[in-house]
PDB file of C-alpha atoms in Angstrom:
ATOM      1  CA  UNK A   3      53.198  52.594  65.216  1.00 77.00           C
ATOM      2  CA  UNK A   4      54.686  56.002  66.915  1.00 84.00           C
ATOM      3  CA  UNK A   5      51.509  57.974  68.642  1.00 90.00           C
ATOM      4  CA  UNK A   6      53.358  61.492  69.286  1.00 95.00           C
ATOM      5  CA  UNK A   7      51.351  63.931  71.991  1.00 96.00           C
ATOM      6  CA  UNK A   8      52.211  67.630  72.130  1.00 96.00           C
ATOM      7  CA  UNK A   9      50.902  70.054  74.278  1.00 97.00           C
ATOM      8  CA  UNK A  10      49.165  72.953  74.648  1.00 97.00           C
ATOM      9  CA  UNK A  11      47.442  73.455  71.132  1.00 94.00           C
ATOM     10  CA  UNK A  12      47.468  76.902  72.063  1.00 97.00           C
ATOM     11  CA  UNK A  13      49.518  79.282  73.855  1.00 97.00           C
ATOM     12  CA  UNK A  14      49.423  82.843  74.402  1.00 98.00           C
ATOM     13  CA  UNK A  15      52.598  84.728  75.976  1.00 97.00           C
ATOM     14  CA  UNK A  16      53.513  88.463  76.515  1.00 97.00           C
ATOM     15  CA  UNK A  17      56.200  89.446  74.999  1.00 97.00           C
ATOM     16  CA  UNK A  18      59.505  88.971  76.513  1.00 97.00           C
ATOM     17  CA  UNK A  19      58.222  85.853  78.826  1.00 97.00           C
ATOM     18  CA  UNK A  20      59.125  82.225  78.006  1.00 98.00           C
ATOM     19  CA  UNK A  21      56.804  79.189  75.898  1.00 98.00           C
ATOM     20  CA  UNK A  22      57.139  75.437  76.851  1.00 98.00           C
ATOM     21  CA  UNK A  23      55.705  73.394  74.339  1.00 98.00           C
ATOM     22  CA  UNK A  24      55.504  69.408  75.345  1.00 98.00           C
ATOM     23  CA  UNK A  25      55.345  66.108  73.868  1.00 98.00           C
ATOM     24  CA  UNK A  26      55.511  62.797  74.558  1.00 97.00           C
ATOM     25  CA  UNK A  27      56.434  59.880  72.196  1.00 96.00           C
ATOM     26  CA  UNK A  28      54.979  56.133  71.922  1.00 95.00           C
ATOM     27  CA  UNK A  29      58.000  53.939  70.629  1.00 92.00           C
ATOM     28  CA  UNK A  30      61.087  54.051  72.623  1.00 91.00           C
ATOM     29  CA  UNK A  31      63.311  52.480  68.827  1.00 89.00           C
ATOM     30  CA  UNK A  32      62.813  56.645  68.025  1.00 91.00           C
ATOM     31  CA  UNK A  33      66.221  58.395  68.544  1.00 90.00           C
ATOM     32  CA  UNK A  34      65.946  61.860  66.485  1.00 89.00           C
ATOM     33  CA  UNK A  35      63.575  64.361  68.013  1.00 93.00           C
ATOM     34  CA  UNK A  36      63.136  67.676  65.417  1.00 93.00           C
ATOM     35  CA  UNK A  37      61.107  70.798  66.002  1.00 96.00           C
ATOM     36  CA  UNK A  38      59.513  72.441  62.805  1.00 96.00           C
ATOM     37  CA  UNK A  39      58.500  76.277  63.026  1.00 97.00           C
ATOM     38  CA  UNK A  40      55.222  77.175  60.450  1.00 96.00           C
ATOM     39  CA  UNK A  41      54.661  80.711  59.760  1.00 95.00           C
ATOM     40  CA  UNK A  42      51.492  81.421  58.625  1.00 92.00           C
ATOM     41  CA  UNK A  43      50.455  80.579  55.066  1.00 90.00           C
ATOM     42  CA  UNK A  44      54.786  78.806  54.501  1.00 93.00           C
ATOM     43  CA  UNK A  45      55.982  75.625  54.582  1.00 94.00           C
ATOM     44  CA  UNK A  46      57.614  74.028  58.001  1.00 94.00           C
ATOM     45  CA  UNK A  47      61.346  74.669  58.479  1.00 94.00           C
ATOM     46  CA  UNK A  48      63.503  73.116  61.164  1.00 93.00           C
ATOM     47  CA  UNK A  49      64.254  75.204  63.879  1.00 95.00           C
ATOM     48  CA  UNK A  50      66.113  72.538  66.132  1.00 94.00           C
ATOM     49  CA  UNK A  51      66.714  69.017  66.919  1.00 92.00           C
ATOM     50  CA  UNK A  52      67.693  66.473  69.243  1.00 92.00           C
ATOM     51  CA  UNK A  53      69.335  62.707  69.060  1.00 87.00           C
ATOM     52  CA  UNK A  54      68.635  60.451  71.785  1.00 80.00           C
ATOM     53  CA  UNK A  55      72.612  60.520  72.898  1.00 78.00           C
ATOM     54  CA  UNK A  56      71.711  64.286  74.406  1.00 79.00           C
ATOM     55  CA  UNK A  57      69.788  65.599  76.922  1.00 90.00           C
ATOM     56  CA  UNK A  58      69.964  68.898  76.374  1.00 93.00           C
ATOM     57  CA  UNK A  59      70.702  71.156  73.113  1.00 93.00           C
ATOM     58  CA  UNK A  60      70.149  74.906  73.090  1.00 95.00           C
ATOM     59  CA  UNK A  61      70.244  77.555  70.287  1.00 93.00           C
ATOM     60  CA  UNK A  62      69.968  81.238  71.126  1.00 95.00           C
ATOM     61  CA  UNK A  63      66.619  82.024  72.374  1.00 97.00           C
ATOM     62  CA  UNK A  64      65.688  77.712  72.045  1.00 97.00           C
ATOM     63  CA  UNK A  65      66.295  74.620  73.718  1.00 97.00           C
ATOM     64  CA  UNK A  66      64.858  71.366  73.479  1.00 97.00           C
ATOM     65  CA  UNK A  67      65.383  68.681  76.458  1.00 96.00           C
ATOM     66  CA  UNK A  68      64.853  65.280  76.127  1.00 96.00           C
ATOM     67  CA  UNK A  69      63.714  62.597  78.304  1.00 94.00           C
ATOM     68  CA  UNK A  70      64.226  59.037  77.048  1.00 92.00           C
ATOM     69  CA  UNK A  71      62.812  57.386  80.053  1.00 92.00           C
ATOM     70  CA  UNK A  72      59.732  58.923  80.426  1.00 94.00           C
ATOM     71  CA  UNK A  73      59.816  59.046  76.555  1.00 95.00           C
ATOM     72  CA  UNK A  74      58.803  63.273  76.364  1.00 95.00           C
ATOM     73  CA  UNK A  75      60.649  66.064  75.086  1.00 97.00           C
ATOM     74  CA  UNK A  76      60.041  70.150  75.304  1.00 97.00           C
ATOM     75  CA  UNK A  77      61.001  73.195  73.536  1.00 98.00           C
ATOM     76  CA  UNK A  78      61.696  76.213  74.779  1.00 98.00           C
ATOM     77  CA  UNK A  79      62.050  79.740  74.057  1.00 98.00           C
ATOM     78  CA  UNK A  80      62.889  82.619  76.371  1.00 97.00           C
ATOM     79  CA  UNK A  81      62.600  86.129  75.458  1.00 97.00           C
ATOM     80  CA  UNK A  82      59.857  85.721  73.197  1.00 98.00           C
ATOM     81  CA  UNK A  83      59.309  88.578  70.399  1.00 97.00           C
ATOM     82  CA  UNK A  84      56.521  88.953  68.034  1.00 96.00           C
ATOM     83  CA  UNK A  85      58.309  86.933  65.264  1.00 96.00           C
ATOM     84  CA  UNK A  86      58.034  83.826  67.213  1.00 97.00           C
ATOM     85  CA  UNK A  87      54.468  83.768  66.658  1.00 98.00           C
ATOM     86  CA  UNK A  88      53.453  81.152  64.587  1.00 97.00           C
ATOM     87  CA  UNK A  89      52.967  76.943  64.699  1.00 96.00           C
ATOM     88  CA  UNK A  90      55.371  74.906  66.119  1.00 97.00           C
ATOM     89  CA  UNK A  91      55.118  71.123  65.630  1.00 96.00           C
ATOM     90  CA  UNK A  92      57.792  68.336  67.341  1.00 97.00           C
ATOM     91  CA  UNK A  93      58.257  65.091  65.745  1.00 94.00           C
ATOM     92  CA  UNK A  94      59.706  61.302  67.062  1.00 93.00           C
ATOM     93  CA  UNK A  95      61.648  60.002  64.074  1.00 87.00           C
ATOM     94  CA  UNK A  96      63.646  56.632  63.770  1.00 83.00           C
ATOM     95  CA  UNK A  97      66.599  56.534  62.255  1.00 76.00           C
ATOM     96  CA  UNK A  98      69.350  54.022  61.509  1.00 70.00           C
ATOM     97  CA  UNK A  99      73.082  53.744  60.289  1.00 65.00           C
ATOM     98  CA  UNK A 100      71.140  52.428  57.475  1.00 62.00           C
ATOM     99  CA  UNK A 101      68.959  55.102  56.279  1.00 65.00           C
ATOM    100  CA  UNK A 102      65.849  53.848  57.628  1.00 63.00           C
ATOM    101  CA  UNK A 103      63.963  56.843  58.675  1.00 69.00           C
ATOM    102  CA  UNK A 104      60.084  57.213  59.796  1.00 74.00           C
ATOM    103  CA  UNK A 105      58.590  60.554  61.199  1.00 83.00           C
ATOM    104  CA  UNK A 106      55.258  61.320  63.007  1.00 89.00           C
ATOM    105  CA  UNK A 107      54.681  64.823  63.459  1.00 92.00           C
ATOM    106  CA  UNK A 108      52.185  65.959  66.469  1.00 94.00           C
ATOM    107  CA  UNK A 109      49.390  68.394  66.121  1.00 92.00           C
ATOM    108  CA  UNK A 110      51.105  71.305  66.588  1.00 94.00           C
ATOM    109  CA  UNK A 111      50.914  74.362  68.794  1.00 96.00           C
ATOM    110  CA  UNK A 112      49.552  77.845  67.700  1.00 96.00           C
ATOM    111  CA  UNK A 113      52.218  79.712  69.865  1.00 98.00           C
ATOM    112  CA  UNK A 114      51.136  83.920  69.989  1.00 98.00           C
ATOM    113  CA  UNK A 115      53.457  86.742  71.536  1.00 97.00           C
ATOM    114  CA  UNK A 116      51.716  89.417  72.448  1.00 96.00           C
ATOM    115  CA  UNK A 117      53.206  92.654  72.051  1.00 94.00           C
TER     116      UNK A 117
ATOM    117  CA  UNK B  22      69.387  75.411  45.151  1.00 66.00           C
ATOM    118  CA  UNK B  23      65.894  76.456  44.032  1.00 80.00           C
ATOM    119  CA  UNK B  24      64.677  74.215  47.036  1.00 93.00           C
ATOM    120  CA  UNK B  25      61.888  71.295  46.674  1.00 96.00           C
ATOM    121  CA  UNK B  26      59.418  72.848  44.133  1.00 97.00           C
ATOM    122  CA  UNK B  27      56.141  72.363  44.303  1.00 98.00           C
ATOM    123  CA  UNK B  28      53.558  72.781  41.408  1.00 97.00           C
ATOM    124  CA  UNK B  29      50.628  73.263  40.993  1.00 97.00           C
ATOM    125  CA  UNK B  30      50.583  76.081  44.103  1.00 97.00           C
ATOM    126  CA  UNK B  31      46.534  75.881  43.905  1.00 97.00           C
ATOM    127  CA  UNK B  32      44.325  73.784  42.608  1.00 97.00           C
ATOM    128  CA  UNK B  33      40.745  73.901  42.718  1.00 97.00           C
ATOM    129  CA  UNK B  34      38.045  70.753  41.251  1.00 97.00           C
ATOM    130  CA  UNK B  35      35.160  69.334  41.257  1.00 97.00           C
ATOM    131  CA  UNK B  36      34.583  65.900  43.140  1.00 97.00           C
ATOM    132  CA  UNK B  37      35.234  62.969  41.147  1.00 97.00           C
ATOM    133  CA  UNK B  38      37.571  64.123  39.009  1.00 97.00           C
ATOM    134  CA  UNK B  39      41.110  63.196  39.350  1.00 97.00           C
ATOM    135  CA  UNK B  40      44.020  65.605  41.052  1.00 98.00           C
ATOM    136  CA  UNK B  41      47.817  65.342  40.396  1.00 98.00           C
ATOM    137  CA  UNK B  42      50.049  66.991  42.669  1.00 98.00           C
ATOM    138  CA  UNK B  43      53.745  67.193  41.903  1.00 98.00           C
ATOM    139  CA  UNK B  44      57.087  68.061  43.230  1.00 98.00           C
ATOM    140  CA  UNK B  45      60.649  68.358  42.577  1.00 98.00           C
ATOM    141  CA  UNK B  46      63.262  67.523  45.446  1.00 97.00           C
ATOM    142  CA  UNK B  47      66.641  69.280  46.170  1.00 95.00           C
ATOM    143  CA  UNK B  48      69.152  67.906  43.748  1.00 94.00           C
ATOM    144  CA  UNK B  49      71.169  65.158  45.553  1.00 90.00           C
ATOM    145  CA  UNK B  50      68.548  64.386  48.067  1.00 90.00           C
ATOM    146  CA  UNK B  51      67.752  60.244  48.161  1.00 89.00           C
ATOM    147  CA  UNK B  52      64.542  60.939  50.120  1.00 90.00           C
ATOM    148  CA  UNK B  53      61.045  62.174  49.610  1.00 94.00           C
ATOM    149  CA  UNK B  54      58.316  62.819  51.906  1.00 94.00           C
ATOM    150  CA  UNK B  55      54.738  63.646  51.057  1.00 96.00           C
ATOM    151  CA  UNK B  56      52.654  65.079  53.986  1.00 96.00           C
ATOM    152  CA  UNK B  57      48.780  66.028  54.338  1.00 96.00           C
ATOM    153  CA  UNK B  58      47.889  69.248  56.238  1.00 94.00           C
ATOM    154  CA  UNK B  59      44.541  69.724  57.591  1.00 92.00           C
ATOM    155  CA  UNK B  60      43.243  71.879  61.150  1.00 87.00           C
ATOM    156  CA  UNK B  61      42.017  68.277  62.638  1.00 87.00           C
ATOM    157  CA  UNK B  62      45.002  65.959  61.414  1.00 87.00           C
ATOM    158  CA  UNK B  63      48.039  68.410  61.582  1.00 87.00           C
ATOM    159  CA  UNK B  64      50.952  67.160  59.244  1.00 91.00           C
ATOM    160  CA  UNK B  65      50.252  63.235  58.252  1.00 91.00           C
ATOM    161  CA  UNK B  66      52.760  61.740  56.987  1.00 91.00           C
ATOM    162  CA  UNK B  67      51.481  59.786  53.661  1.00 94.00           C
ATOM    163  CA  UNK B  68      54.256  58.402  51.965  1.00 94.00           C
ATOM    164  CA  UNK B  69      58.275  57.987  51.904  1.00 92.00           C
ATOM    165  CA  UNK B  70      60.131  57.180  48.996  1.00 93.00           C
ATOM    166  CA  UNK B  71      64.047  56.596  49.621  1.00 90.00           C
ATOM    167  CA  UNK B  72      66.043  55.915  46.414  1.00 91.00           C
ATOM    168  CA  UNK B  73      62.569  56.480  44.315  1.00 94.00           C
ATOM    169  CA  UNK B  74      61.536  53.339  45.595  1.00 93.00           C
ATOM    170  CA  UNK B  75      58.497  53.571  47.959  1.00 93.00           C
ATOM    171  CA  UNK B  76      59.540  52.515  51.539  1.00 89.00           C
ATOM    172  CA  UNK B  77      56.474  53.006  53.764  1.00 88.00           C
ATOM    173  CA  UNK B  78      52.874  53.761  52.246  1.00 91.00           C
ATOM    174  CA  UNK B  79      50.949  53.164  55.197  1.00 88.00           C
ATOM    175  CA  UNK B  80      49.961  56.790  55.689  1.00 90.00           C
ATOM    176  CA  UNK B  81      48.186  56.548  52.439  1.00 93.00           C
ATOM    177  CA  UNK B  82      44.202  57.313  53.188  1.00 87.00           C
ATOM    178  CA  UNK B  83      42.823  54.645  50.603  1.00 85.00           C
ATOM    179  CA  UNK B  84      43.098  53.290  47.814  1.00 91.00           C
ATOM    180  CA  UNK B  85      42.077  56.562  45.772  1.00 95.00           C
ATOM    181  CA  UNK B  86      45.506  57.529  46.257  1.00 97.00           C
ATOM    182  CA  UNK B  87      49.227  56.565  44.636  1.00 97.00           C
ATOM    183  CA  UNK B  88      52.199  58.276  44.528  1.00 98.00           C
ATOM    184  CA  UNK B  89      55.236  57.760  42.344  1.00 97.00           C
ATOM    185  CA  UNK B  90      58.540  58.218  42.090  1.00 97.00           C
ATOM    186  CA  UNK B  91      59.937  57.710  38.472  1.00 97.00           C
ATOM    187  CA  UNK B  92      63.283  59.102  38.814  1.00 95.00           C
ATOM    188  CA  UNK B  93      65.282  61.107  40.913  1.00 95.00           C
ATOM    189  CA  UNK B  94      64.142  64.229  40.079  1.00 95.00           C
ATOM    190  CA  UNK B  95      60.053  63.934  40.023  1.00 97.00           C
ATOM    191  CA  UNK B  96      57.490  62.537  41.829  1.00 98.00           C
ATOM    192  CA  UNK B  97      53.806  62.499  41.346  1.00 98.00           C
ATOM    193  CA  UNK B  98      50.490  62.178  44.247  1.00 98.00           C
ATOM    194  CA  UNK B  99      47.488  61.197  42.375  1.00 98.00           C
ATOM    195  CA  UNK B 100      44.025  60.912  44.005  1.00 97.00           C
ATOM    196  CA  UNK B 101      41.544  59.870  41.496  1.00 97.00           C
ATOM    197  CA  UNK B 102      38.347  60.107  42.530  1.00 96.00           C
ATOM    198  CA  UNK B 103      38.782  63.241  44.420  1.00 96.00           C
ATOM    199  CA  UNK B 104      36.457  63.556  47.338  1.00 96.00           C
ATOM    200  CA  UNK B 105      35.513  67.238  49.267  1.00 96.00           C
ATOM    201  CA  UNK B 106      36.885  65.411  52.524  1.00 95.00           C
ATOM    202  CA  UNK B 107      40.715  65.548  50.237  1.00 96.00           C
ATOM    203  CA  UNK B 108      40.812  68.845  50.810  1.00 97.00           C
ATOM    204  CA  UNK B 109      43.760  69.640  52.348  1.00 97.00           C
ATOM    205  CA  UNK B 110      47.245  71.429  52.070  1.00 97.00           C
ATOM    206  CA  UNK B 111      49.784  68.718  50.694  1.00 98.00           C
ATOM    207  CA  UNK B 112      53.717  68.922  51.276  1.00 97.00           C
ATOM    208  CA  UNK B 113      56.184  67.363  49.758  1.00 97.00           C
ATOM    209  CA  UNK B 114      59.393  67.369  51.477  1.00 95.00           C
ATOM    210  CA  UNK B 115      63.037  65.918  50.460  1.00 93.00           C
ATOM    211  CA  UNK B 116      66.272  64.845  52.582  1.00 89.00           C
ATOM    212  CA  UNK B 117      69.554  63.628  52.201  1.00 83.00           C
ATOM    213  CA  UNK B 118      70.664  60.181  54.059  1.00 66.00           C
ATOM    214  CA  UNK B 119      74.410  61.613  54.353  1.00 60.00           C
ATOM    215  CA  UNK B 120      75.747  64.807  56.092  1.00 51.00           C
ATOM    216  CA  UNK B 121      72.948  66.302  57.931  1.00 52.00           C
ATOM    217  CA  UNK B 122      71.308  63.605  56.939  1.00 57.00           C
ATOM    218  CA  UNK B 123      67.959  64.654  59.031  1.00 73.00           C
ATOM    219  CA  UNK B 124      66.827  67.879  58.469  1.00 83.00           C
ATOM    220  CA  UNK B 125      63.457  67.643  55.747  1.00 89.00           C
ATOM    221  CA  UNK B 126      63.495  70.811  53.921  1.00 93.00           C
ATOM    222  CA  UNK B 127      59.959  71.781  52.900  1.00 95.00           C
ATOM    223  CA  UNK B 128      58.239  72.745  49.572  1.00 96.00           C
ATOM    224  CA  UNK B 129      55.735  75.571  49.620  1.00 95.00           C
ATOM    225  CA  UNK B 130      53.043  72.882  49.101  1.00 96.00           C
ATOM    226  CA  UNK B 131      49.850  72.758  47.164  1.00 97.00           C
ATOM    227  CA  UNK B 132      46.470  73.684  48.604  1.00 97.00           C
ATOM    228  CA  UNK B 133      43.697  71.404  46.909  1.00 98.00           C
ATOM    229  CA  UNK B 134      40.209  72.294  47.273  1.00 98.00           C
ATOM    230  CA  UNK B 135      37.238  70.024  46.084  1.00 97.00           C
ATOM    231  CA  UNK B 136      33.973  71.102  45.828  1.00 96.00           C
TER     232      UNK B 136
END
């Protein structure tokens, strides 16, 4: 089955500065790549996502690249405030024209912006 | 929309006894997710139910736990017997497989304590 990796578990950033999260992916069928934000103590909710036709997607103060060769993909977000503080998980999902879909989260990373 | 409701928010029991979590997805939606949190195991992926009709399972711990889906509208995670090592916060989560047919959208989940 998919293994997904992400890295660092933790990171710590000023304010203002940039975050890279990373993760890697096992199965090279998956082809839709989303990134979940957790606030502490509420549910997940998508923040972006990528399909495995695009490199490259960006959002504001996100992006998320994707590598489909080396099988990893990254988020990040520049100008980091306060309210960006909170758990950040990416996923490696498989879907098809038919509906088939599987997701495997990672471990998440406990992202803190220091004021 | 209300969202994917989630009920009970809390539940607290005694090990042995037997735990039923349940949820409600977003009207329309043809898929439902259910999801274990825990600090070790991030979000695990337990169960997926497309159509109500269970389509992968093998995220399910043991045999102490089965979830249904008995119609559109309702679906049910029963672990019976409940063990302290359940403990946990559990998610369900709902999709649709047309339009954006990717994003999950999150209930609040339930946090289950055994003692």
């Amino acid at each position: 089955g998919e293994n997904v990796e992400q890295h660092p578990s933790t990171l710590s950033v000023q304010e203002g500065d940039s975050a890279v999260i990373k993760c890697t992916y096992s199965d090279s069928a998956s082809n839709y790549f989303p990134w979940y934000k957790q606030e502490l103590g509420k549910r997940p909710q998508l923040i972006i996502d990528i399909r495995s036709n695009v490199g490259e997607k960006k959002d504001q103060r996100i992006a998320v690249t994707l590598n489909k060769t080396a099988k990893h993909f990254s988020l990040h977000i520049t100008e980091t405030q306060p309210e960006d503080s909170a758990v950040y998980f990416c996923a490696a999902s498989i879907w098809w024209s038919g509906g088939y879909q599987k997701v495997t989260f990672g471990i998440g990373t406990k992202l803190q912006v220091i004021p | 929309d209300a969202g994917v409701i989630q009920s009970p928010r809390h539940e607290v029991t005694e090990m042995g006894q037997e735990v039923t979590l349940r949820c409600k997805p977003i009207s329309g939606h043809d898929y439902l997710f259910w999801y274990r949190q825990t600090m070790m195991r991030g979000l695990e992926l337990l169960i997926y139910f497309n159509n109500n009709v269970p389509i992968d399972d093998s995220g399910m711990p043991e045999d102490r736990f089965s979830a249904k889906m008995p119609n559109a509208s309702f679906s049910t995670l029963k672990i019976q017997p409940s063990e302290p090592r359940d403990s946990a916060v559990y998610f369900c989560a709902s999709s649709t497989g047309t339009g954006r047919a990717y994003e999950q959208y999150f209930g609040p989940g339930t946090r289950l304590t055994v003692t």
